[in-house]
JSON list of C-alpha atoms in Angstrom, two decimals:
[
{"chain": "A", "resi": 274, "resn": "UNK", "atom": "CA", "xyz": [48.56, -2.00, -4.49]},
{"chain": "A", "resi": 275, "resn": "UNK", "atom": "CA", "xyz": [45.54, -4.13, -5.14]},
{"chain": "A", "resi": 276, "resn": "UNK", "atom": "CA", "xyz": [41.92, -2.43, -5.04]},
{"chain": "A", "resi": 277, "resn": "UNK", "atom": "CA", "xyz": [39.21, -4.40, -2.83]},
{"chain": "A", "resi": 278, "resn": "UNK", "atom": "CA", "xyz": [36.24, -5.07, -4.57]},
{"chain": "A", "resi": 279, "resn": "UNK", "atom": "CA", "xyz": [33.18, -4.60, -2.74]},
{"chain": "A", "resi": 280, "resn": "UNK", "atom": "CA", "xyz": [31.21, -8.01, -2.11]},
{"chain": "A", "resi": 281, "resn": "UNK", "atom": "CA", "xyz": [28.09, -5.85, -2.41]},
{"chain": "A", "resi": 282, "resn": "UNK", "atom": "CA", "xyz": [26.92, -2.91, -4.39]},
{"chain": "A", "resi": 283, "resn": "UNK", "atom": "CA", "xyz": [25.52, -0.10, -2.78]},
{"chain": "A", "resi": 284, "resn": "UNK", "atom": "CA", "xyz": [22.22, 1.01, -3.03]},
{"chain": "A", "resi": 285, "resn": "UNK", "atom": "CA", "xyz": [19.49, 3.61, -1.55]},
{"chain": "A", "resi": 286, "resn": "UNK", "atom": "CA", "xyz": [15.58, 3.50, -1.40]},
{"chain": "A", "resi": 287, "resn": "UNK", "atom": "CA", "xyz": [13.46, 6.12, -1.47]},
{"chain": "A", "resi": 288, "resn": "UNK", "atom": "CA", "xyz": [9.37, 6.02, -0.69]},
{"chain": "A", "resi": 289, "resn": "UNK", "atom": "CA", "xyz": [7.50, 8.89, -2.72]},
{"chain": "A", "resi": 290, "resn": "UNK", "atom": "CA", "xyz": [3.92, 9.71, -1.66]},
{"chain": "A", "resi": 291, "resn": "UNK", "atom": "CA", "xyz": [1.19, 12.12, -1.51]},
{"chain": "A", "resi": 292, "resn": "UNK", "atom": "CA", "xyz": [0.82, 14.14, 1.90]},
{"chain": "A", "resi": 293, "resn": "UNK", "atom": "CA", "xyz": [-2.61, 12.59, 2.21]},
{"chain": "A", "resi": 294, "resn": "UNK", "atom": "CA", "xyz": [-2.60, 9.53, -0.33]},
{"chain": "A", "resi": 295, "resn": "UNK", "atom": "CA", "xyz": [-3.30, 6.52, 0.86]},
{"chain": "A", "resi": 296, "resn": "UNK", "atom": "CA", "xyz": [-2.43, 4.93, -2.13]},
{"chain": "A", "resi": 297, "resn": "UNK", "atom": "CA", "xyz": [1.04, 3.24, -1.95]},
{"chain": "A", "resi": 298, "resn": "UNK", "atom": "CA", "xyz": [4.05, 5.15, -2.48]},
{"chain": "A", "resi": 299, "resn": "UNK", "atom": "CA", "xyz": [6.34, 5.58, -5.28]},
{"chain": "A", "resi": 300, "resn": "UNK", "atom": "CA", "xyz": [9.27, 3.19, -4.61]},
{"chain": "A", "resi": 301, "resn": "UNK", "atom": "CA", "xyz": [12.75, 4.41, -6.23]},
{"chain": "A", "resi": 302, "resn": "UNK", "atom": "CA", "xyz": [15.88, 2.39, -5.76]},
{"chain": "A", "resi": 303, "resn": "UNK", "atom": "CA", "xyz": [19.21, 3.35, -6.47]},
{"chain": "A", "resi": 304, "resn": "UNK", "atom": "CA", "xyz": [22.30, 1.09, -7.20]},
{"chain": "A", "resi": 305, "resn": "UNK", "atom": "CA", "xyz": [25.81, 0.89, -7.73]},
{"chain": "A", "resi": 306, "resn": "UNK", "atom": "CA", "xyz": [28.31, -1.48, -8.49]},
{"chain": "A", "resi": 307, "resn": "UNK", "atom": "CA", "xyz": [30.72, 0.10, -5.94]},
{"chain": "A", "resi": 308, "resn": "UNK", "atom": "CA", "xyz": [30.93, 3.84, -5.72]},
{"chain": "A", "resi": 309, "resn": "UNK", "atom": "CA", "xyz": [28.88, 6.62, -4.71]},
{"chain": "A", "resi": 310, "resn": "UNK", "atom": "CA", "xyz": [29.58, 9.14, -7.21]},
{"chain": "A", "resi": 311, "resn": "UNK", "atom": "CA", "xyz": [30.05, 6.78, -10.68]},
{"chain": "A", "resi": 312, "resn": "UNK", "atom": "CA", "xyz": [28.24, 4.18, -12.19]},
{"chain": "A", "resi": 313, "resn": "UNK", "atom": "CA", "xyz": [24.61, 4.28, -10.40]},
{"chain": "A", "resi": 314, "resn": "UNK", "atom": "CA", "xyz": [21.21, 3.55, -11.94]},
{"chain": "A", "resi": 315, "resn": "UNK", "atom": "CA", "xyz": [17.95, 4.54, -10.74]},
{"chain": "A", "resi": 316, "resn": "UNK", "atom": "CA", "xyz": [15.29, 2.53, -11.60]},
{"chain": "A", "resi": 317, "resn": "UNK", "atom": "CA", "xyz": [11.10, 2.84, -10.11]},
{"chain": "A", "resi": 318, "resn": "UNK", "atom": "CA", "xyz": [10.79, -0.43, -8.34]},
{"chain": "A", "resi": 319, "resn": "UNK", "atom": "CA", "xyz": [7.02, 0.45, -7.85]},
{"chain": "A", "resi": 320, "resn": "UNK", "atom": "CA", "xyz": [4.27, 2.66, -7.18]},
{"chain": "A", "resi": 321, "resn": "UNK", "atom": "CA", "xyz": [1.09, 3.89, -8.64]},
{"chain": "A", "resi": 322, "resn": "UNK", "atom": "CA", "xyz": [0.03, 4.17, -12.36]},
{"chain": "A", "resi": 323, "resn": "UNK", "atom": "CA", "xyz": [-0.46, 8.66, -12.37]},
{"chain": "A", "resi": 324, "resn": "UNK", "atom": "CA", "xyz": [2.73, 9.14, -9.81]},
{"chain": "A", "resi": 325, "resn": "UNK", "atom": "CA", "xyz": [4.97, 6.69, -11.77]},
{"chain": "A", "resi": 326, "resn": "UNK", "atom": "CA", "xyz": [4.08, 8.51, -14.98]},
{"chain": "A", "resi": 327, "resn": "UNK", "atom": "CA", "xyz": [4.21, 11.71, -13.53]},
{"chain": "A", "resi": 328, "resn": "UNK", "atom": "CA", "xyz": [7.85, 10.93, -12.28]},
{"chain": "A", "resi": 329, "resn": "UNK", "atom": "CA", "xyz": [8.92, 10.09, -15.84]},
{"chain": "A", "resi": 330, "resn": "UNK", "atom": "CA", "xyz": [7.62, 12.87, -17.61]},
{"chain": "A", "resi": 331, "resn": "UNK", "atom": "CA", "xyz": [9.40, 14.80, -15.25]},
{"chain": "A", "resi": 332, "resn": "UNK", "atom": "CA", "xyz": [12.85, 12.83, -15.45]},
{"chain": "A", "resi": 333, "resn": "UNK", "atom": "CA", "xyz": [12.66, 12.93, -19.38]},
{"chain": "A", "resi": 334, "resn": "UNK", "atom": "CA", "xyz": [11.81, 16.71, -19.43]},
{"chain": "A", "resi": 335, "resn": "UNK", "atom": "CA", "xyz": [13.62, 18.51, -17.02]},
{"chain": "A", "resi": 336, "resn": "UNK", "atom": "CA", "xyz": [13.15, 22.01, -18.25]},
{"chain": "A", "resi": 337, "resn": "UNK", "atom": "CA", "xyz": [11.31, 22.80, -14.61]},
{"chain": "A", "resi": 338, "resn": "UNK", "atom": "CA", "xyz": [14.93, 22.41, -13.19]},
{"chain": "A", "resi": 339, "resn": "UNK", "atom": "CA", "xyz": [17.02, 25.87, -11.54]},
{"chain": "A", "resi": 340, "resn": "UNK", "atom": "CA", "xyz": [19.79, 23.86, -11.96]},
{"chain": "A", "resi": 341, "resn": "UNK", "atom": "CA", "xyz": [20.91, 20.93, -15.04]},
{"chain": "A", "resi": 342, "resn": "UNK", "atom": "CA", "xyz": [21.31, 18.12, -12.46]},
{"chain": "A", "resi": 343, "resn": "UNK", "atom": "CA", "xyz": [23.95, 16.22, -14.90]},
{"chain": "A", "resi": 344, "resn": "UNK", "atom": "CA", "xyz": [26.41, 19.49, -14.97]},
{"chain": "A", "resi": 345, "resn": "UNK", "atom": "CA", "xyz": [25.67, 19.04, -10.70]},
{"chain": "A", "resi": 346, "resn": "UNK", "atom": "CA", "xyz": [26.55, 15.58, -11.22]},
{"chain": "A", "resi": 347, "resn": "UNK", "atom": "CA", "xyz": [30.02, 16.19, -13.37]},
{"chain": "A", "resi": 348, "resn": "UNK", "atom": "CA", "xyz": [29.01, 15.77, -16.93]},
{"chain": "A", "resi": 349, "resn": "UNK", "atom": "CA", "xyz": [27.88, 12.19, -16.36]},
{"chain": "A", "resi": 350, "resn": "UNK", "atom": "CA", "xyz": [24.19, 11.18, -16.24]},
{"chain": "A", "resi": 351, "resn": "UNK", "atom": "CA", "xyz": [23.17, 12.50, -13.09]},
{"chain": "A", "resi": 352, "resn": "UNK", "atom": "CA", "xyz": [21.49, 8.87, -12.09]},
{"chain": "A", "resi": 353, "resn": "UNK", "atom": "CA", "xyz": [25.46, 8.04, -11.63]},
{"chain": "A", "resi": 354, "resn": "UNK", "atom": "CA", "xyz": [26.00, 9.92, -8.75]},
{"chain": "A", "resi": 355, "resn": "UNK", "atom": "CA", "xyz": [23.57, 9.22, -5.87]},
{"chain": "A", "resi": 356, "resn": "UNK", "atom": "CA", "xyz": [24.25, 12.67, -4.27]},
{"chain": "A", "resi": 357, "resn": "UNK", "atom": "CA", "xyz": [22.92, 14.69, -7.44]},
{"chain": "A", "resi": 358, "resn": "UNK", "atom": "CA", "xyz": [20.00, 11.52, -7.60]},
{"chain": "A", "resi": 359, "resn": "UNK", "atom": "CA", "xyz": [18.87, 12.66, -3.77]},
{"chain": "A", "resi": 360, "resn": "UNK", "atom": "CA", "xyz": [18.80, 16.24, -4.65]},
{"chain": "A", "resi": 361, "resn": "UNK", "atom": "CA", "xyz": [16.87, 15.64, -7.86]},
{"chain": "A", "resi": 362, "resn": "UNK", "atom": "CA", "xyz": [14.70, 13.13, -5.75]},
{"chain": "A", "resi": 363, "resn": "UNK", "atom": "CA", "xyz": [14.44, 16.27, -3.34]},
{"chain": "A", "resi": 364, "resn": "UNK", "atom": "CA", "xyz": [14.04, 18.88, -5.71]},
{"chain": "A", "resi": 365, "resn": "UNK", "atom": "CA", "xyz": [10.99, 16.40, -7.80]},
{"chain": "A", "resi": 366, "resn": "UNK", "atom": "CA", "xyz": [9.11, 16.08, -4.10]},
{"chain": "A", "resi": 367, "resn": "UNK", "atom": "CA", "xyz": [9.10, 19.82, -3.53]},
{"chain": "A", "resi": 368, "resn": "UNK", "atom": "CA", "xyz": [7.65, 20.59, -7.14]},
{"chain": "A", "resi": 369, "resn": "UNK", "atom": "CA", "xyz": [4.99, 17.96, -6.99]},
{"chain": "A", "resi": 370, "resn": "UNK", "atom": "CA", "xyz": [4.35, 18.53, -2.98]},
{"chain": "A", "resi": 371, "resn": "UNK", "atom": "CA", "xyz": [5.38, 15.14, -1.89]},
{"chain": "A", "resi": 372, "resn": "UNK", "atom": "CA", "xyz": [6.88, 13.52, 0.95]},
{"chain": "A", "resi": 373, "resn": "UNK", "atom": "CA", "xyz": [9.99, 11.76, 0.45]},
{"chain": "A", "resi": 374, "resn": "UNK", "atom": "CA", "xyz": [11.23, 8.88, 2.75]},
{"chain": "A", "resi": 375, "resn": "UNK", "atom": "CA", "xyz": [14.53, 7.89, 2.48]},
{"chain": "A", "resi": 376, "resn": "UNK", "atom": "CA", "xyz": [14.07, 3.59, 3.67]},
{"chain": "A", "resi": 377, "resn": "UNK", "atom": "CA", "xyz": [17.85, 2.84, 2.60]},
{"chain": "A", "resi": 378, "resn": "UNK", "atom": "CA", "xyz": [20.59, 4.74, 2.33]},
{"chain": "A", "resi": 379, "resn": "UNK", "atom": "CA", "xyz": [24.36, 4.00, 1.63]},
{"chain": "A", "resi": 380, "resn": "UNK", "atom": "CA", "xyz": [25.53, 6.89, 3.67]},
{"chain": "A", "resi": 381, "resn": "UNK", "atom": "CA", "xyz": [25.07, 7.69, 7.51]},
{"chain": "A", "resi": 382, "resn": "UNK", "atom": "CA", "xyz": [21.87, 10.50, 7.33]},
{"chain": "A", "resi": 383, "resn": "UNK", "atom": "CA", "xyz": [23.89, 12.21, 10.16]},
{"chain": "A", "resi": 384, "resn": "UNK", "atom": "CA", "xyz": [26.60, 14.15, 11.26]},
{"chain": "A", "resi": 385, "resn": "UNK", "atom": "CA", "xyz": [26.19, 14.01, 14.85]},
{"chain": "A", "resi": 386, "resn": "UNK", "atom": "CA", "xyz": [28.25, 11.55, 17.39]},
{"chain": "A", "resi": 387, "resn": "UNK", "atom": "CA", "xyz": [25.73, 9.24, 18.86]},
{"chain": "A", "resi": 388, "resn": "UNK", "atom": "CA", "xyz": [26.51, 8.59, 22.50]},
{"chain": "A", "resi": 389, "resn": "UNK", "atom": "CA", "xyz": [24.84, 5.26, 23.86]},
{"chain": "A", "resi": 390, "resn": "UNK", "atom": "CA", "xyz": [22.98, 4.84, 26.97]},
{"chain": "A", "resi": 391, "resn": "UNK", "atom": "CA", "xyz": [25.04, 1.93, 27.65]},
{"chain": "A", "resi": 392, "resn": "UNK", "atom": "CA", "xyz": [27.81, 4.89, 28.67]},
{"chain": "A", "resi": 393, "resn": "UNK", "atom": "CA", "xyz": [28.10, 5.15, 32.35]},
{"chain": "A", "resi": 394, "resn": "UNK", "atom": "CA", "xyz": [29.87, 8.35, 31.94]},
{"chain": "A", "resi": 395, "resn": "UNK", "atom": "CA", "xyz": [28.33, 11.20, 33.53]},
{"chain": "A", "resi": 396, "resn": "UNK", "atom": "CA", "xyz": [28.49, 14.85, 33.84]},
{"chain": "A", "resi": 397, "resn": "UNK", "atom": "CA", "xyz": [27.11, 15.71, 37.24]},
{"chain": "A", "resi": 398, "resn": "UNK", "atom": "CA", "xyz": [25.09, 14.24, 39.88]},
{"chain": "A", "resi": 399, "resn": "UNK", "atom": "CA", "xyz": [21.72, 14.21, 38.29]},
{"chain": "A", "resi": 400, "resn": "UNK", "atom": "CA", "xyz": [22.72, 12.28, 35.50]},
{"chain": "A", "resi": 401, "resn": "UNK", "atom": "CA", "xyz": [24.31, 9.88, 37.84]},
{"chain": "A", "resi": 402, "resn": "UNK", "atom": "CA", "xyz": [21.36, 9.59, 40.03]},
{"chain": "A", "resi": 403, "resn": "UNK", "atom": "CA", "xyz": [18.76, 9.33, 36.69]},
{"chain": "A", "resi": 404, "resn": "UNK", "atom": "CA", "xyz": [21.44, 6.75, 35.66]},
{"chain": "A", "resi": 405, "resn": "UNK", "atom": "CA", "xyz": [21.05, 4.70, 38.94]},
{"chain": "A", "resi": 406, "resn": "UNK", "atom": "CA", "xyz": [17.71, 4.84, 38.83]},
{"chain": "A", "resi": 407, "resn": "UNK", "atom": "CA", "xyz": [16.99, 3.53, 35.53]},
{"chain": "A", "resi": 408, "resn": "UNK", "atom": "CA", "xyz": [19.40, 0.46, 36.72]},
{"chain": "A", "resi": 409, "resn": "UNK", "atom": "CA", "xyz": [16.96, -0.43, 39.43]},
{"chain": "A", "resi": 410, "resn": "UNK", "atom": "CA", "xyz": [13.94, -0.93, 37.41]},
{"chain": "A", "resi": 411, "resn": "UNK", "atom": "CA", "xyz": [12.60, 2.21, 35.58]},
{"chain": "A", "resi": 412, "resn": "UNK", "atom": "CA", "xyz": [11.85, 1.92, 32.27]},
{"chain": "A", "resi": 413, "resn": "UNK", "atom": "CA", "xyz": [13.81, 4.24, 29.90]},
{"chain": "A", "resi": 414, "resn": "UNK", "atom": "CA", "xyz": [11.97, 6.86, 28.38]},
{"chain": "A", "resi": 415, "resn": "UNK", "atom": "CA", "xyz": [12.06, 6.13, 24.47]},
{"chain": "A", "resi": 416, "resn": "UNK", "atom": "CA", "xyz": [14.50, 8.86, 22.50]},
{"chain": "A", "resi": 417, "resn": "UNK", "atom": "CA", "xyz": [14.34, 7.69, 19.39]},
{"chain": "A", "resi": 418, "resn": "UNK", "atom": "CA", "xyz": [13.09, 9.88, 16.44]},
{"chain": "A", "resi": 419, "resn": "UNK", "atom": "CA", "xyz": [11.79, 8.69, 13.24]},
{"chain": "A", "resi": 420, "resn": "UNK", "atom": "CA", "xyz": [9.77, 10.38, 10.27]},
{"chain": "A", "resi": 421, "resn": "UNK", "atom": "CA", "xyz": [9.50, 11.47, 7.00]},
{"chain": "A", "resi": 422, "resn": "UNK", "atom": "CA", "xyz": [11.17, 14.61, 5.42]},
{"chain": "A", "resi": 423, "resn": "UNK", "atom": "CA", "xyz": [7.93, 17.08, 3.84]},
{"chain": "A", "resi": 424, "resn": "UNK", "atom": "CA", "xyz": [9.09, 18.93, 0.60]},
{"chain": "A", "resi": 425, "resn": "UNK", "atom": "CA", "xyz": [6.68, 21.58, 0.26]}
]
């Protein structure tokens, strides 16, 4: 059996910033060669001089910790694995009351089935009629949801 190689690696994003800076944020990126849970690296892409430095001293000493994220992560580094690097990401936002955005990630950020409005499958007559409606010239309302997830 031959393993596939993956043409390219996988990677996440994250935007770090204060919850009323208008400075830019701290950008974080995450990369692997091919797998989720071995062989990552997180490196700070960007971001301003006090948050950058702050974010070190905090990944160099990380006594402030409940938890020692590399155990989380295995035994490895936890920088391999980019689940134990989100929750670490997570866990530095809450401490230094940040907002984290997530602007890549390698995984879906949901659970859910999304049904599309394309769908002409519908439970009772309402639905039908809103559906015929929209067909002759209504605009459809806008649904879609987008944000920032506030640690603190």
């Amino acid at each position: 059996m031959h393993r596939r190689k993956r043409e390219k690696p996988v990677f996440g994003e994250f935007h770090l910033r204060g919850q009323n800076s208008r400075l830019a944020p701290l950008h974080l990126r995450w990369t692997a060669s091919e797998s989720l849970y071995y062989g990552g690296d997180l490196e700070v892409v960007g971001g301003p001089v006090g948050l950058r430095s702050r974010f070190e001293n905090r990944l160099n000493d990380r006594s402030w910790l409940k938890n020692d994220p590399n155990r989380v992560a295995g035994g490895r580094p936890f920088e391999e694995s980019y689940f134990a690097t989100v929750a670490f990401l997570m866990a530095f936002a809450d401490v230094e009351r940040l907002m984290i955005e997530c602007t890549h990630s390698p995984v879906p950020m949901t659970s859910t089935t999304v049904r599309h409005a394309t769908q002409a499958d519908y439970s009772d007559l309402d639905d039908a009629e809103r559906g015929e409606a929209l067909q002759d010239g209504e605009a459809p309302s806008n649904k879609s949801i987008s944000g920032t997830l506030r640690a603190g």
